[in-house]
Amino acid sequence: MDTNFRTSSSLLHLRSSFCFSPSVSSAKLRLWKSKRLNFVQHRLVIKNSSGFDEDCSFDGFSVKPNKLFMQEAIGAEYGEGFETFRLDGPLKVDVDFLNDRLQEGFLKRIRYAMKPDEAYGLIFSWDDVVANTGALKLNAWKQLALEEGKEIPPEADAQKLMLYASADHVLHKILRWETIESEVDRLKSRLSQIYYDNLAKLRKPMEGLEEWLDAVSTAHIPCAVVSSLDRRNMVDALERIGLKKYFQAIISEEDGMESIAHRFLSAAVKLDRKPSKCVVFEDDPRGITAAHNCTMMAVALIGSHPAYDLGQADLAVGSFNELSVINLRRLFANKGSTFMDRQKQIIEKTPPKRKLTVDTIF
């Protein structure tokens, strides 16, 4: 038996939430709960003074304009990860750390040898991969412009920038609406409210996605979805489009990840798969770069961006109908199952030059 056998329980401390060991006394837990309650009450006072409801929402929909309409950093450019906290202090989690700690144990290696598909982990971006949120965002901008008596530029390039740039950039640089800072905050809050109203009407996922998820579910491949939405609206949206049952992990705004790559790494932890065995499904070149920074494979969905913008992806498809489970095996087949793992570079030393002496000449 392998004494280094690892299970997912050894990685619970990598989660974004706090985990307490049984050794923590009940008094400490009561103290922590008391501080937590005071912190939540303080947040509610701040939100109420800004016009939010007690549940941080407008009309029952959670509104987080600073997270929803913004351009996230790619992240992990040099393999760096995120920092999480444990009872014994902070822990820095990076790509190499996860690839090492999430190595399969003895029993899992035997299982994956018989069922290799189960070794993979699939990570789906929410925006324009699971659901057509680009249309929702553009409609939100158009409705906001109609309410404010403004106009949206008809050029396709300008409208495309509106989907990926931050709300501040769109208001000041693209739409050029002359507004003071207090008005900008009001417009961003209203924009988010309109978006969540439109999101509540979403009933259909991307074409072919449900059939693809059903196929990978049959192969027992775990899946995760990542988004900047808050968890409540994320779960509700997945239930409305009938896909919640297919996802074993959900990465939402509450996980506190600061970049796209950090969301992918958090998904790998929740799936209990090392990053080098994960496949990311993205439609954005920035997301593809983030996946590669995490040593993950990337499958690009052509649509929001043309195929020539997605050339760095390991595989590009027009829809999920073009995929089969065998495609996942081929992604890793060319270079073996461990080609993304860390490797030690062996530098061969050149032999020392032989000095000529009188003995060697004669």
mmCIF file of C-alpha atoms in Angstrom:
data_model
loop_
_atom_site.group_PDB
_atom_site.id
_atom_site.type_symbol
_atom_site.label_atom_id
_atom_site.label_comp_id
_atom_site.label_asym_id
_atom_site.label_seq_id
_atom_site.Cartn_x
_atom_site.Cartn_y
_atom_site.Cartn_z
ATOM 1 C CA MET A 1 0.000 0.000 0.000
ATOM 2 C CA ASP A 2 1.283 3.441 -0.909
ATOM 3 C CA THR A 3 1.987 5.319 2.308
ATOM 4 C CA ASN A 4 1.708 8.578 0.418
ATOM 5 C CA PHE A 5 -1.918 7.960 -0.510
ATOM 6 C CA ARG A 6 -3.751 11.271 -0.695
ATOM 7 C CA THR A 7 -7.460 11.958 -0.557
ATOM 8 C CA SER A 8 -9.470 15.064 -1.117
ATOM 9 C CA SER A 9 -9.798 15.489 2.655
ATOM 10 C CA SER A 10 -6.133 16.471 2.837
ATOM 11 C CA LEU A 11 -6.920 19.488 0.690
ATOM 12 C CA LEU A 12 -9.929 20.861 2.510
ATOM 13 C CA HIS A 13 -7.799 23.677 3.877
ATOM 14 C CA LEU A 14 -7.301 24.929 0.326
ATOM 15 C CA ARG A 15 -10.934 25.940 0.053
ATOM 16 C CA SER A 16 -11.779 29.598 0.129
ATOM 17 C CA SER A 17 -13.946 29.202 3.181
ATOM 18 C CA PHE A 18 -12.565 28.724 6.699
ATOM 19 C CA CYS A 19 -12.336 25.187 8.001
ATOM 20 C CA PHE A 20 -12.089 24.468 11.757
ATOM 21 C CA SER A 21 -10.586 21.335 13.221
ATOM 22 C CA PRO A 22 -12.300 19.473 16.057
ATOM 23 C CA SER A 23 -9.606 20.714 18.433
ATOM 24 C CA VAL A 24 -11.014 24.238 18.331
ATOM 25 C CA SER A 25 -12.880 24.944 21.534
ATOM 26 C CA SER A 26 -16.561 25.894 21.541
ATOM 27 C CA ALA A 27 -15.674 29.210 23.189
ATOM 28 C CA LYS A 28 -13.493 30.191 20.247
ATOM 29 C CA LEU A 29 -16.243 29.219 17.838
ATOM 30 C CA ARG A 30 -18.762 31.360 19.725
ATOM 31 C CA LEU A 31 -16.327 34.268 19.646
ATOM 32 C CA TRP A 32 -15.808 33.827 15.901
ATOM 33 C CA LYS A 33 -19.571 33.672 15.273
ATOM 34 C CA SER A 34 -20.064 36.824 17.334
ATOM 35 C CA LYS A 35 -17.449 38.704 15.316
ATOM 36 C CA ARG A 36 -18.927 37.334 12.100
ATOM 37 C CA LEU A 37 -22.401 38.560 13.082
ATOM 38 C CA ASN A 38 -21.100 42.026 13.906
ATOM 39 C CA PHE A 39 -19.268 42.143 10.574
ATOM 40 C CA VAL A 40 -22.400 41.146 8.629
ATOM 41 C CA GLN A 41 -24.500 43.719 10.488
ATOM 42 C CA HIS A 42 -21.901 46.379 9.697
ATOM 43 C CA ARG A 43 -22.045 45.461 6.008
ATOM 44 C CA LEU A 44 -25.845 45.697 6.025
ATOM 45 C CA VAL A 45 -25.702 49.193 7.496
ATOM 46 C CA ILE A 46 -23.304 50.280 4.761
ATOM 47 C CA LYS A 47 -25.413 48.703 2.006
ATOM 48 C CA ASN A 48 -28.665 50.160 3.340
ATOM 49 C CA SER A 49 -27.156 53.643 3.355
ATOM 50 C CA SER A 50 -26.435 53.181 -0.373
ATOM 51 C CA GLY A 51 -29.985 52.177 -1.222
ATOM 52 C CA PHE A 52 -29.643 48.382 -1.183
ATOM 53 C CA ASP A 53 -32.097 46.024 0.471
ATOM 54 C CA GLU A 54 -31.090 44.012 3.543
ATOM 55 C CA ASP A 55 -30.038 41.124 1.316
ATOM 56 C CA CYS A 56 -27.799 43.444 -0.751
ATOM 57 C CA SER A 57 -30.248 43.451 -3.622
ATOM 58 C CA PHE A 58 -32.574 45.519 -5.724
ATOM 59 C CA ASP A 59 -36.078 44.002 -5.988
ATOM 60 C CA GLY A 60 -34.859 40.631 -4.782
ATOM 61 C CA PHE A 61 -31.898 40.330 -7.175
ATOM 62 C CA SER A 62 -28.382 40.531 -5.824
ATOM 63 C CA VAL A 63 -26.565 43.484 -7.366
ATOM 64 C CA LYS A 64 -22.778 43.659 -7.448
ATOM 65 C CA PRO A 65 -21.884 46.171 -10.164
ATOM 66 C CA ASN A 66 -18.176 46.225 -9.341
ATOM 67 C CA LYS A 67 -17.852 42.486 -10.057
ATOM 68 C CA LEU A 68 -20.357 42.012 -12.858
ATOM 69 C CA PHE A 69 -19.288 44.637 -15.402
ATOM 70 C CA MET A 70 -15.525 44.638 -15.142
ATOM 71 C CA GLN A 71 -12.512 43.207 -16.947
ATOM 72 C CA GLU A 72 -10.762 40.673 -14.737
ATOM 73 C CA ALA A 73 -7.023 40.150 -14.716
ATOM 74 C CA ILE A 74 -5.717 37.023 -16.465
ATOM 75 C CA GLY A 75 -3.552 35.916 -13.537
ATOM 76 C CA ALA A 76 -0.895 33.247 -12.930
ATOM 77 C CA GLU A 77 1.480 34.763 -15.491
ATOM 78 C CA TYR A 78 4.383 33.245 -13.576
ATOM 79 C CA GLY A 79 2.503 30.316 -12.062
ATOM 80 C CA GLU A 80 1.491 32.256 -8.971
ATOM 81 C CA GLY A 81 -1.760 31.323 -7.279
ATOM 82 C CA PHE A 82 -3.822 32.731 -4.454
ATOM 83 C CA GLU A 83 -3.458 32.920 -0.705
ATOM 84 C CA THR A 84 -5.812 31.103 1.627
ATOM 85 C CA PHE A 85 -5.912 31.029 5.405
ATOM 86 C CA ARG A 86 -5.805 28.183 7.898
ATOM 87 C CA LEU A 87 -5.785 28.054 11.665
ATOM 88 C CA ASP A 88 -2.006 27.745 11.659
ATOM 89 C CA GLY A 89 -1.550 30.746 9.359
ATOM 90 C CA PRO A 90 -1.755 31.788 5.704
ATOM 91 C CA LEU A 91 -0.977 29.354 2.911
ATOM 92 C CA LYS A 92 0.127 30.382 -0.560
ATOM 93 C CA VAL A 93 -1.353 28.116 -3.216
ATOM 94 C CA ASP A 94 0.232 28.263 -6.652
ATOM 95 C CA VAL A 95 0.142 26.121 -9.776
ATOM 96 C CA ASP A 96 3.137 23.953 -8.898
ATOM 97 C CA PHE A 97 1.836 23.419 -5.366
ATOM 98 C CA LEU A 98 -1.520 22.141 -6.621
ATOM 99 C CA ASN A 99 0.001 19.918 -9.293
ATOM 100 C CA ASP A 100 2.113 18.340 -6.580
ATOM 101 C CA ARG A 101 -0.481 18.049 -3.799
ATOM 102 C CA LEU A 102 -3.284 16.826 -6.054
ATOM 103 C CA GLN A 103 -1.285 13.879 -7.407
ATOM 104 C CA GLU A 104 -3.311 10.703 -7.551
ATOM 105 C CA GLY A 105 -2.803 8.235 -4.735
ATOM 106 C CA PHE A 106 -2.206 4.533 -5.163
ATOM 107 C CA LEU A 107 -5.864 3.466 -5.369
ATOM 108 C CA LYS A 108 -6.799 6.330 -7.670
ATOM 109 C CA ARG A 109 -3.959 5.481 -10.040
ATOM 110 C CA ILE A 110 -5.308 1.944 -10.307
ATOM 111 C CA ARG A 111 -8.823 3.247 -10.930
ATOM 112 C CA TYR A 112 -7.698 5.776 -13.543
ATOM 113 C CA ALA A 113 -5.672 3.098 -15.293
ATOM 114 C CA MET A 114 -8.910 1.145 -15.810
ATOM 115 C CA LYS A 115 -11.079 4.246 -16.415
ATOM 116 C CA PRO A 116 -8.769 6.994 -17.718
ATOM 117 C CA ASP A 117 -11.581 9.463 -18.492
ATOM 118 C CA GLU A 118 -12.342 9.880 -14.798
ATOM 119 C CA ALA A 119 -8.897 11.412 -14.232
ATOM 120 C CA TYR A 120 -9.902 14.566 -16.080
ATOM 121 C CA GLY A 121 -11.714 17.603 -14.740
ATOM 122 C CA LEU A 122 -13.768 19.937 -16.921
ATOM 123 C CA ILE A 123 -14.093 23.643 -16.145
ATOM 124 C CA PHE A 124 -16.680 25.775 -17.952
ATOM 125 C CA SER A 125 -16.832 29.550 -18.032
ATOM 126 C CA TRP A 126 -20.342 30.844 -17.476
ATOM 127 C CA ASP A 127 -20.263 33.800 -19.875
ATOM 128 C CA ASP A 128 -21.019 32.805 -23.480
ATOM 129 C CA VAL A 129 -19.983 29.197 -22.845
ATOM 130 C CA VAL A 130 -22.737 27.870 -20.600
ATOM 131 C CA ALA A 131 -25.236 30.632 -21.445
ATOM 132 C CA ASN A 132 -25.452 33.431 -23.984
ATOM 133 C CA THR A 133 -24.782 36.228 -21.514
ATOM 134 C CA GLY A 134 -23.294 38.543 -24.129
ATOM 135 C CA ALA A 135 -26.768 39.256 -25.466
ATOM 136 C CA LEU A 136 -28.017 39.881 -21.920
ATOM 137 C CA LYS A 137 -25.272 42.429 -21.258
ATOM 138 C CA LEU A 138 -25.814 44.251 -24.547
ATOM 139 C CA ASN A 139 -29.563 44.399 -23.956
ATOM 140 C CA ALA A 140 -28.889 45.798 -20.480
ATOM 141 C CA TRP A 141 -26.806 48.613 -21.967
ATOM 142 C CA LYS A 142 -29.478 49.345 -24.583
ATOM 143 C CA GLN A 143 -32.250 49.479 -21.997
ATOM 144 C CA LEU A 144 -30.177 51.750 -19.781
ATOM 145 C CA ALA A 145 -29.534 54.078 -22.714
ATOM 146 C CA LEU A 146 -33.265 54.147 -23.482
ATOM 147 C CA GLU A 147 -34.110 55.038 -19.892
ATOM 148 C CA GLU A 148 -31.502 57.812 -19.818
ATOM 149 C CA GLY A 149 -32.421 59.198 -23.242
ATOM 150 C CA LYS A 150 -28.990 58.310 -24.633
ATOM 151 C CA GLU A 151 -27.814 56.365 -27.671
ATOM 152 C CA ILE A 152 -25.681 53.266 -28.150
ATOM 153 C CA PRO A 153 -23.140 53.418 -31.015
ATOM 154 C CA PRO A 154 -24.339 51.204 -33.885
ATOM 155 C CA GLU A 155 -20.839 50.006 -34.829
ATOM 156 C CA ALA A 156 -20.296 46.309 -34.131
ATOM 157 C CA ASP A 157 -16.758 46.874 -32.835
ATOM 158 C CA ALA A 158 -17.954 49.410 -30.263
ATOM 159 C CA GLN A 159 -20.729 47.114 -29.065
ATOM 160 C CA LYS A 160 -18.258 44.243 -28.765
ATOM 161 C CA LEU A 161 -15.999 46.387 -26.568
ATOM 162 C CA MET A 162 -18.981 47.122 -24.334
ATOM 163 C CA LEU A 163 -19.270 43.423 -23.510
ATOM 164 C CA TYR A 164 -15.705 42.998 -22.252
ATOM 165 C CA ALA A 165 -14.644 46.406 -20.915
ATOM 166 C CA SER A 166 -15.460 47.657 -17.427
ATOM 167 C CA ALA A 167 -18.573 49.751 -16.877
ATOM 168 C CA ASP A 168 -16.463 52.817 -16.054
ATOM 169 C CA HIS A 169 -14.507 52.477 -19.299
ATOM 170 C CA VAL A 170 -17.694 52.057 -21.334
ATOM 171 C CA LEU A 171 -19.377 55.088 -19.765
ATOM 172 C CA HIS A 172 -16.384 57.400 -20.116
ATOM 173 C CA LYS A 173 -14.531 56.185 -23.221
ATOM 174 C CA ILE A 174 -17.054 54.424 -25.478
ATOM 175 C CA LEU A 175 -20.430 56.011 -24.768
ATOM 176 C CA ARG A 176 -18.894 59.303 -23.599
ATOM 177 C CA TRP A 177 -21.831 60.129 -21.369
ATOM 178 C CA GLU A 178 -21.106 63.308 -19.448
ATOM 179 C CA THR A 179 -21.794 62.274 -15.868
ATOM 180 C CA ILE A 180 -20.462 63.058 -12.422
ATOM 181 C CA GLU A 181 -19.119 60.303 -10.207
ATOM 182 C CA SER A 182 -22.311 59.976 -8.159
ATOM 183 C CA GLU A 183 -24.273 59.506 -11.372
ATOM 184 C CA VAL A 184 -21.786 56.880 -12.567
ATOM 185 C CA ASP A 185 -22.431 54.814 -9.441
ATOM 186 C CA ARG A 186 -26.178 55.120 -9.954
ATOM 187 C CA LEU A 187 -25.893 54.075 -13.607
ATOM 188 C CA LYS A 188 -23.744 51.047 -12.762
ATOM 189 C CA SER A 189 -26.207 49.924 -10.093
ATOM 190 C CA ARG A 190 -29.135 50.322 -12.477
ATOM 191 C CA LEU A 191 -27.206 48.486 -15.211
ATOM 192 C CA SER A 192 -26.639 45.535 -12.890
ATOM 193 C CA GLN A 193 -30.302 45.500 -11.877
ATOM 194 C CA ILE A 194 -31.382 45.377 -15.530
ATOM 195 C CA TYR A 195 -28.910 42.563 -16.194
ATOM 196 C CA TYR A 196 -30.226 40.463 -13.311
ATOM 197 C CA ASP A 197 -33.799 41.100 -14.471
ATOM 198 C CA ASN A 198 -32.818 39.756 -17.894
ATOM 199 C CA LEU A 199 -30.911 36.865 -16.326
ATOM 200 C CA ALA A 200 -34.063 35.785 -14.507
ATOM 201 C CA LYS A 201 -35.687 35.241 -17.921
ATOM 202 C CA LEU A 202 -32.904 32.973 -19.187
ATOM 203 C CA ARG A 203 -34.244 29.505 -19.921
ATOM 204 C CA LYS A 204 -31.898 27.940 -22.481
ATOM 205 C CA PRO A 205 -28.172 27.002 -22.377
ATOM 206 C CA MET A 206 -25.782 27.146 -25.313
ATOM 207 C CA GLU A 207 -26.532 24.821 -28.206
ATOM 208 C CA GLY A 208 -25.399 21.247 -27.641
ATOM 209 C CA LEU A 209 -24.139 21.883 -24.104
ATOM 210 C CA GLU A 210 -26.711 19.733 -22.306
ATOM 211 C CA GLU A 211 -25.975 16.760 -24.576
ATOM 212 C CA TRP A 212 -22.234 17.228 -24.043
ATOM 213 C CA LEU A 213 -22.611 17.425 -20.268
ATOM 214 C CA ASP A 214 -24.774 14.321 -20.334
ATOM 215 C CA ALA A 215 -22.046 12.457 -22.228
ATOM 216 C CA VAL A 216 -19.264 13.441 -19.806
ATOM 217 C CA SER A 217 -21.545 12.680 -16.865
ATOM 218 C CA THR A 218 -21.991 9.170 -18.221
ATOM 219 C CA ALA A 219 -18.198 8.876 -18.339
ATOM 220 C CA HIS A 220 -18.059 10.070 -14.684
ATOM 221 C CA ILE A 221 -15.958 13.138 -15.489
ATOM 222 C CA PRO A 222 -16.477 15.861 -12.848
ATOM 223 C CA CYS A 223 -17.395 19.366 -14.040
ATOM 224 C CA ALA A 224 -17.203 22.860 -12.576
ATOM 225 C CA VAL A 225 -18.572 26.224 -13.688
ATOM 226 C CA VAL A 226 -16.827 29.516 -12.930
ATOM 227 C CA SER A 227 -18.397 32.954 -12.893
ATOM 228 C CA SER A 228 -18.213 36.397 -11.300
ATOM 229 C CA LEU A 229 -21.898 36.116 -10.396
ATOM 230 C CA ASP A 230 -22.865 35.658 -6.764
ATOM 231 C CA ARG A 231 -23.649 32.078 -5.789
ATOM 232 C CA ARG A 232 -27.376 32.572 -5.245
ATOM 233 C CA ASN A 233 -28.018 33.914 -8.749
ATOM 234 C CA MET A 234 -25.569 31.419 -10.228
ATOM 235 C CA VAL A 235 -27.411 28.432 -8.729
ATOM 236 C CA ASP A 236 -30.821 29.841 -9.655
ATOM 237 C CA ALA A 237 -29.739 30.382 -13.273
ATOM 238 C CA LEU A 238 -28.329 26.841 -13.546
ATOM 239 C CA GLU A 239 -31.563 25.412 -12.183
ATOM 240 C CA ARG A 240 -33.661 27.394 -14.652
ATOM 241 C CA ILE A 241 -31.690 26.114 -17.643
ATOM 242 C CA GLY A 242 -31.647 22.581 -16.198
ATOM 243 C CA LEU A 243 -27.870 22.135 -15.847
ATOM 244 C CA LYS A 244 -27.228 22.303 -12.107
ATOM 245 C CA LYS A 245 -27.186 18.511 -11.746
ATOM 246 C CA TYR A 246 -24.165 18.264 -14.049
ATOM 247 C CA PHE A 247 -21.816 20.491 -12.034
ATOM 248 C CA GLN A 248 -20.056 19.139 -8.967
ATOM 249 C CA ALA A 249 -18.463 22.521 -8.179
ATOM 250 C CA ILE A 250 -19.453 26.163 -8.601
ATOM 251 C CA ILE A 251 -16.954 29.024 -8.382
ATOM 252 C CA SER A 252 -18.778 32.282 -7.693
ATOM 253 C CA GLU A 253 -18.099 35.809 -6.488
ATOM 254 C CA GLU A 254 -18.112 34.632 -2.865
ATOM 255 C CA ASP A 255 -14.961 32.562 -3.447
ATOM 256 C CA GLY A 256 -13.014 35.815 -3.545
ATOM 257 C CA MET A 257 -10.769 34.964 -6.481
ATOM 258 C CA GLU A 258 -8.986 37.985 -7.953
ATOM 259 C CA SER A 259 -8.321 36.776 -11.498
ATOM 260 C CA ILE A 260 -9.517 34.355 -14.153
ATOM 261 C CA ALA A 261 -6.647 31.956 -13.439
ATOM 262 C CA HIS A 262 -7.421 31.948 -9.727
ATOM 263 C CA ARG A 263 -10.990 30.892 -10.488
ATOM 264 C CA PHE A 264 -9.685 28.001 -12.574
ATOM 265 C CA LEU A 265 -7.306 26.911 -9.811
ATOM 266 C CA SER A 266 -10.096 27.080 -7.249
ATOM 267 C CA ALA A 267 -12.224 24.898 -9.524
ATOM 268 C CA ALA A 268 -9.422 22.325 -9.764
ATOM 269 C CA VAL A 269 -9.262 22.166 -5.964
ATOM 270 C CA LYS A 270 -13.012 21.662 -5.636
ATOM 271 C CA LEU A 271 -12.954 18.944 -8.301
ATOM 272 C CA ASP A 272 -9.963 17.260 -6.587
ATOM 273 C CA ARG A 273 -8.057 17.210 -9.876
ATOM 274 C CA LYS A 274 -4.596 18.608 -10.423
ATOM 275 C CA PRO A 275 -4.559 21.562 -12.850
ATOM 276 C CA SER A 276 -2.535 19.718 -15.482
ATOM 277 C CA LYS A 277 -5.409 17.216 -15.831
ATOM 278 C CA CYS A 278 -8.126 19.864 -16.249
ATOM 279 C CA VAL A 279 -9.684 21.121 -19.478
ATOM 280 C CA VAL A 280 -11.109 24.634 -19.636
ATOM 281 C CA PHE A 281 -13.931 25.547 -22.023
ATOM 282 C CA GLU A 282 -13.675 29.218 -22.959
ATOM 283 C CA ASP A 283 -14.737 31.660 -25.654
ATOM 284 C CA ASP A 284 -12.325 34.474 -24.749
ATOM 285 C CA PRO A 285 -8.590 34.587 -25.654
ATOM 286 C CA ARG A 286 -7.875 35.979 -22.184
ATOM 287 C CA GLY A 287 -9.476 32.927 -20.586
ATOM 288 C CA ILE A 288 -7.460 30.619 -22.829
ATOM 289 C CA THR A 289 -4.260 32.337 -21.739
ATOM 290 C CA ALA A 290 -5.297 31.984 -18.096
ATOM 291 C CA ALA A 291 -5.924 28.248 -18.608
ATOM 292 C CA HIS A 292 -2.462 27.732 -20.098
ATOM 293 C CA ASN A 293 -0.910 29.737 -17.275
ATOM 294 C CA CYS A 294 -2.457 27.155 -14.954
ATOM 295 C CA THR A 295 -1.028 24.250 -17.037
ATOM 296 C CA MET A 296 -4.581 23.386 -18.125
ATOM 297 C CA MET A 297 -5.783 22.466 -21.595
ATOM 298 C CA ALA A 298 -8.128 24.911 -23.338
ATOM 299 C CA VAL A 299 -11.013 24.206 -25.704
ATOM 300 C CA ALA A 300 -12.257 27.349 -27.456
ATOM 301 C CA LEU A 301 -15.868 27.899 -28.444
ATOM 302 C CA ILE A 302 -16.015 29.941 -31.647
ATOM 303 C CA GLY A 303 -18.722 32.592 -31.605
ATOM 304 C CA SER A 304 -18.041 35.667 -29.508
ATOM 305 C CA HIS A 305 -14.558 35.766 -31.035
ATOM 306 C CA PRO A 306 -13.571 34.574 -34.525
ATOM 307 C CA ALA A 307 -11.469 31.459 -34.978
ATOM 308 C CA TYR A 308 -8.301 33.409 -35.808
ATOM 309 C CA ASP A 309 -8.434 35.073 -32.370
ATOM 310 C CA LEU A 310 -8.561 31.662 -30.694
ATOM 311 C CA GLY A 311 -5.523 30.121 -32.355
ATOM 312 C CA GLN A 312 -3.722 29.565 -29.054
ATOM 313 C CA ALA A 313 -6.419 27.108 -27.898
ATOM 314 C CA ASP A 314 -5.599 23.390 -27.951
ATOM 315 C CA LEU A 315 -8.883 22.748 -29.760
ATOM 316 C CA ALA A 316 -11.465 25.101 -31.287
ATOM 317 C CA VAL A 317 -15.043 24.075 -32.088
ATOM 318 C CA GLY A 318 -18.086 25.840 -33.463
ATOM 319 C CA SER A 319 -20.451 24.222 -30.964
ATOM 320 C CA PHE A 320 -20.556 21.498 -28.335
ATOM 321 C CA ASN A 321 -22.188 19.183 -30.878
ATOM 322 C CA GLU A 322 -18.750 18.677 -32.432
ATOM 323 C CA LEU A 323 -17.266 17.207 -29.258
ATOM 324 C CA SER A 324 -17.005 13.646 -27.997
ATOM 325 C CA VAL A 325 -15.259 12.134 -24.995
ATOM 326 C CA ILE A 326 -12.526 10.820 -27.263
ATOM 327 C CA ASN A 327 -11.529 14.462 -27.921
ATOM 328 C CA LEU A 328 -10.482 14.757 -24.278
ATOM 329 C CA ARG A 329 -8.176 11.748 -24.568
ATOM 330 C CA ARG A 330 -6.591 13.121 -27.731
ATOM 331 C CA LEU A 331 -5.793 16.420 -25.999
ATOM 332 C CA PHE A 332 -3.420 14.548 -23.695
ATOM 333 C CA ALA A 333 -2.447 11.671 -26.002
ATOM 334 C CA ASN A 334 0.308 13.329 -28.010
ATOM 335 C CA LYS A 335 2.599 14.045 -25.081
ATOM 336 C CA GLY A 336 1.500 11.514 -22.506
ATOM 337 C CA SER A 337 -0.431 11.915 -19.290
ATOM 338 C CA THR A 338 2.296 13.778 -17.409
ATOM 339 C CA PHE A 339 3.546 16.188 -20.041
ATOM 340 C CA MET A 340 2.269 19.247 -18.128
ATOM 341 C CA ASP A 341 3.917 18.200 -14.861
ATOM 342 C CA ARG A 342 7.001 19.949 -13.625
ATOM 343 C CA GLN A 343 10.182 18.557 -15.082
ATOM 344 C CA LYS A 344 13.759 18.993 -13.928
ATOM 345 C CA GLN A 345 16.029 20.219 -16.637
ATOM 346 C CA ILE A 346 19.167 18.116 -16.920
ATOM 347 C CA ILE A 347 22.181 20.109 -18.057
ATOM 348 C CA GLU A 348 24.976 17.972 -19.380
ATOM 349 C CA LYS A 349 28.394 19.187 -18.421
ATOM 350 C CA THR A 350 30.871 19.225 -21.236
ATOM 351 C CA PRO A 351 34.044 17.211 -20.501
ATOM 352 C CA PRO A 352 37.097 19.301 -19.673
ATOM 353 C CA LYS A 353 39.437 19.970 -22.518
ATOM 354 C CA ARG A 354 42.537 17.830 -22.526
ATOM 355 C CA LYS A 355 45.745 19.752 -22.118
ATOM 356 C CA LEU A 356 48.515 18.962 -24.521
ATOM 357 C CA THR A 357 51.803 17.998 -22.915
ATOM 358 C CA VAL A 358 55.085 16.686 -24.165
ATOM 359 C CA ASP A 359 53.992 13.131 -23.375
ATOM 360 C CA THR A 360 50.867 13.367 -25.527
ATOM 361 C CA ILE A 361 52.791 14.739 -28.508
ATOM 362 C CA PHE A 362 55.527 12.141 -28.451
#
